[in-house]
Amino acid sequence: MNTESSAGRRSRRRAGAAAGDPHAPAAGQPAADASTDDLPVFPGDLPAFAVQLRRMHGEVGRVIHQYAARRNLHATDVQALAAILDAPEPMTPSRLRAVLGLTSGAVTACIDRLERAGQVRRVREDADRRVVHLHYAADARAAARTHFRPLADALRQAGADFDADELSVALRFLTALNDALAQVSGESAGR
């Protein structure tokens, strides 16, 4: 498994471009997808990738909004449920606030809605009663698993045409992309 960081790959690509990398633009020519921020050249079809990523985001978003509507939840509530489910350790309200980028009041309102809807449980930690952990309720998790099963089936179906090495590269790319996207601020770069 390749554990090289995205920054390491960018640095290596910049060095390769200086050493005659065939993907590098000719001397004195700016790359079509390069910016003044000294970003590496994207060796693939950047517009096609962008279209497919937007399309994937839209399709997943459609299924999420259907689930939210059927459960009388906000889309943010479903994002919170996903964050609780995906957390490597028990989720706390403060970590949820950081993940969702919401104010503490908005997170409290979200957790209150989810608790009233039977989606989550607040559990106080035994060692420090001030610490609250958020747990996905078992019945709610089962209902979500049923609703989102078609997404898992679509992933299996799409992945069936790829071997393990190709899927490993795809996963590595998606992980690097998500890591890079996590660093993007919500403010316009032109400001």
Short mmCIF file of C-alpha atoms in Angstrom, two decimals:
data_model
loop_
_atom_site.label_atom_id
_atom_site.label_comp_id
_atom_site.label_asym_id
_atom_site.label_seq_id
_atom_site.Cartn_x
_atom_site.Cartn_y
_atom_site.Cartn_z
CA MET A 1 0.00 0.00 0.00
CA ASN A 2 1.32 3.44 -0.91
CA THR A 3 1.46 5.70 2.12
CA GLU A 4 2.98 8.71 0.40
CA SER A 5 1.15 11.89 1.30
CA SER A 6 -0.60 14.10 -1.25
CA ALA A 7 2.00 16.80 -0.58
CA GLY A 8 4.79 14.30 -1.25
CA ARG A 9 3.23 13.28 -4.56
CA ARG A 10 2.79 16.94 -5.57
CA SER A 11 6.43 17.62 -4.75
CA ARG A 12 7.55 14.56 -6.69
CA ARG A 13 5.39 15.57 -9.69
CA ARG A 14 6.83 19.10 -9.67
CA ALA A 15 10.33 17.60 -9.64
CA GLY A 16 9.32 15.27 -12.50
CA ALA A 17 7.99 18.20 -14.53
CA ALA A 18 11.32 19.95 -14.12
CA ALA A 19 13.11 16.79 -15.29
CA GLY A 20 11.15 16.43 -18.54
CA ASP A 21 7.97 14.68 -17.41
CA PRO A 22 5.84 14.06 -20.53
CA HIS A 23 2.74 15.33 -18.66
CA ALA A 24 4.37 18.69 -17.97
CA PRO A 25 3.56 21.61 -20.26
CA ALA A 26 6.23 22.77 -22.68
CA ALA A 27 8.64 25.39 -21.36
CA GLY A 28 6.99 28.79 -21.20
CA GLN A 29 3.49 27.33 -21.71
CA PRO A 30 1.04 27.39 -18.81
CA ALA A 31 -0.87 24.18 -18.23
CA ALA A 32 -4.56 24.37 -19.04
CA ASP A 33 -5.50 23.38 -15.48
CA ALA A 34 -2.63 25.02 -13.61
CA SER A 35 -3.21 28.14 -11.58
CA THR A 36 -1.03 30.83 -10.14
CA ASP A 37 -1.10 28.86 -6.88
CA ASP A 38 1.67 26.55 -8.18
CA LEU A 39 -0.62 23.53 -8.23
CA PRO A 40 0.57 20.39 -9.98
CA VAL A 41 -0.71 19.53 -13.43
CA PHE A 42 -3.69 17.19 -13.33
CA PRO A 43 -2.71 14.37 -15.71
CA GLY A 44 -6.31 13.33 -16.39
CA ASP A 45 -9.28 15.02 -18.03
CA LEU A 46 -10.06 17.50 -15.24
CA PRO A 47 -13.43 18.71 -16.64
CA ALA A 48 -14.61 15.11 -17.10
CA PHE A 49 -13.60 14.25 -13.53
CA ALA A 50 -15.40 17.35 -12.25
CA VAL A 51 -18.58 16.43 -14.14
CA GLN A 52 -18.56 12.86 -12.82
CA LEU A 53 -17.87 13.97 -9.25
CA ARG A 54 -20.74 16.49 -9.40
CA ARG A 55 -22.96 13.81 -10.89
CA MET A 56 -22.02 11.36 -8.11
CA HIS A 57 -22.62 14.05 -5.49
CA GLY A 58 -26.03 14.75 -6.99
CA GLU A 59 -27.05 11.09 -7.10
CA VAL A 60 -25.96 10.43 -3.51
CA GLY A 61 -27.58 13.71 -2.43
CA ARG A 62 -30.86 12.65 -4.06
CA VAL A 63 -30.94 9.42 -2.01
CA ILE A 64 -30.01 11.33 1.17
CA HIS A 65 -32.79 13.87 0.62
CA GLN A 66 -35.30 11.05 0.05
CA TYR A 67 -34.26 9.48 3.34
CA ALA A 68 -34.48 12.82 5.15
CA ALA A 69 -37.98 13.46 3.74
CA ARG A 70 -39.23 9.99 4.69
CA ARG A 71 -37.94 10.42 8.25
CA ASN A 72 -38.97 14.10 8.60
CA LEU A 73 -35.33 15.08 9.06
CA HIS A 74 -33.25 17.94 7.70
CA ALA A 75 -30.44 17.13 5.28
CA THR A 76 -28.05 18.37 8.01
CA ASP A 77 -29.54 15.77 10.36
CA VAL A 78 -28.61 13.02 7.90
CA GLN A 79 -25.09 14.47 7.61
CA ALA A 80 -24.88 14.31 11.41
CA LEU A 81 -26.02 10.68 11.40
CA ALA A 82 -23.36 9.82 8.82
CA ALA A 83 -20.70 11.59 10.90
CA ILE A 84 -21.77 9.63 14.01
CA LEU A 85 -21.74 6.38 12.05
CA ASP A 86 -18.35 7.01 10.42
CA ALA A 87 -16.55 8.31 13.52
CA PRO A 88 -13.63 6.10 14.58
CA GLU A 89 -14.47 6.79 18.25
CA PRO A 90 -17.68 7.81 20.04
CA MET A 91 -18.89 11.15 18.68
CA THR A 92 -19.31 14.10 21.01
CA PRO A 93 -21.36 17.23 20.32
CA SER A 94 -18.19 19.35 20.06
CA ARG A 95 -16.60 17.00 17.51
CA LEU A 96 -19.88 16.90 15.58
CA ARG A 97 -19.88 20.71 15.52
CA ALA A 98 -16.38 20.68 14.04
CA VAL A 99 -17.23 18.02 11.44
CA LEU A 100 -20.41 19.78 10.29
CA GLY A 101 -19.03 23.31 10.57
CA LEU A 102 -22.05 24.51 12.54
CA THR A 103 -22.45 26.71 15.60
CA SER A 104 -22.89 25.02 18.96
CA GLY A 105 -26.53 26.16 19.03
CA ALA A 106 -27.22 24.65 15.60
CA VAL A 107 -25.60 21.37 16.63
CA THR A 108 -27.64 21.27 19.84
CA ALA A 109 -30.84 21.82 17.81
CA CYS A 110 -29.77 19.07 15.37
CA ILE A 111 -29.04 16.59 18.18
CA ASP A 112 -32.35 17.48 19.87
CA ARG A 113 -34.24 16.78 16.62
CA LEU A 114 -32.40 13.49 16.12
CA GLU A 115 -33.06 12.41 19.68
CA ARG A 116 -36.78 13.27 19.45
CA ALA A 117 -36.95 11.33 16.17
CA GLY A 118 -35.41 8.26 17.84
CA GLN A 119 -32.30 8.43 15.64
CA VAL A 120 -29.64 8.99 18.32
CA ARG A 121 -29.10 8.52 22.01
CA ARG A 122 -27.07 10.79 24.28
CA VAL A 123 -24.98 8.74 26.70
CA ARG A 124 -22.90 10.28 29.49
CA GLU A 125 -19.42 8.84 29.90
CA ASP A 126 -18.92 6.93 33.15
CA ALA A 127 -15.50 8.42 33.93
CA ASP A 128 -16.51 12.04 33.33
CA ARG A 129 -20.26 12.69 33.49
CA ARG A 130 -19.76 16.03 31.68
CA VAL A 131 -18.78 14.19 28.49
CA VAL A 132 -21.70 13.19 26.26
CA HIS A 133 -21.34 10.57 23.55
CA LEU A 134 -23.77 10.35 20.66
CA HIS A 135 -24.83 6.87 19.56
CA TYR A 136 -26.85 5.92 16.51
CA ALA A 137 -30.02 4.18 17.78
CA ALA A 138 -30.14 0.51 16.74
CA ASP A 139 -33.61 0.70 15.13
CA ALA A 140 -32.68 3.87 13.25
CA ARG A 141 -29.44 2.28 12.03
CA ALA A 142 -31.37 -0.72 10.68
CA ALA A 143 -33.82 1.56 8.84
CA ALA A 144 -30.95 3.57 7.35
CA ARG A 145 -29.17 0.40 6.28
CA THR A 146 -32.32 -0.71 4.43
CA HIS A 147 -32.82 2.68 2.74
CA PHE A 148 -29.19 3.05 1.66
CA ARG A 149 -28.69 -0.58 0.58
CA PRO A 150 -29.17 0.40 -3.10
CA LEU A 151 -26.11 2.67 -2.80
CA ALA A 152 -24.04 -0.27 -1.53
CA ASP A 153 -25.47 -2.45 -4.31
CA ALA A 154 -24.56 0.21 -6.91
CA LEU A 155 -21.01 0.30 -5.52
CA ARG A 156 -20.74 -3.48 -5.78
CA GLN A 157 -22.15 -3.45 -9.31
CA ALA A 158 -19.81 -0.68 -10.49
CA GLY A 159 -16.82 -2.28 -8.78
CA ALA A 160 -17.40 -5.68 -10.35
CA ASP A 161 -15.73 -4.52 -13.59
CA PHE A 162 -12.49 -3.55 -11.79
CA ASP A 163 -9.77 -5.67 -10.23
CA ALA A 164 -8.52 -5.19 -6.66
CA ASP A 165 -5.52 -3.08 -7.78
CA GLU A 166 -7.73 -0.70 -9.78
CA LEU A 167 -10.12 -0.33 -6.87
CA SER A 168 -7.18 0.33 -4.55
CA VAL A 169 -6.05 3.18 -6.82
CA ALA A 170 -9.60 4.55 -6.99
CA LEU A 171 -9.87 4.45 -3.19
CA ARG A 172 -6.49 6.12 -2.83
CA PHE A 173 -7.60 8.87 -5.23
CA LEU A 174 -10.92 9.42 -3.42
CA THR A 175 -9.12 9.53 -0.06
CA ALA A 176 -6.61 12.09 -1.36
CA LEU A 177 -9.42 14.12 -2.92
CA ASN A 178 -11.43 14.15 0.31
CA ASP A 179 -8.31 15.14 2.27
CA ALA A 180 -7.71 18.02 -0.17
CA LEU A 181 -11.38 19.05 -0.11
CA ALA A 182 -11.29 19.16 3.70
CA GLN A 183 -8.69 21.93 3.39
CA VAL A 184 -10.86 24.10 1.12
CA SER A 185 -12.40 27.05 2.91
CA GLY A 186 -15.97 28.04 2.20
CA GLU A 187 -14.94 31.55 1.23
CA SER A 188 -14.41 32.65 -2.32
CA ALA A 189 -10.76 32.70 -3.34
CA GLY A 190 -11.33 36.05 -5.05
CA ARG A 191 -12.09 37.87 -1.80
#
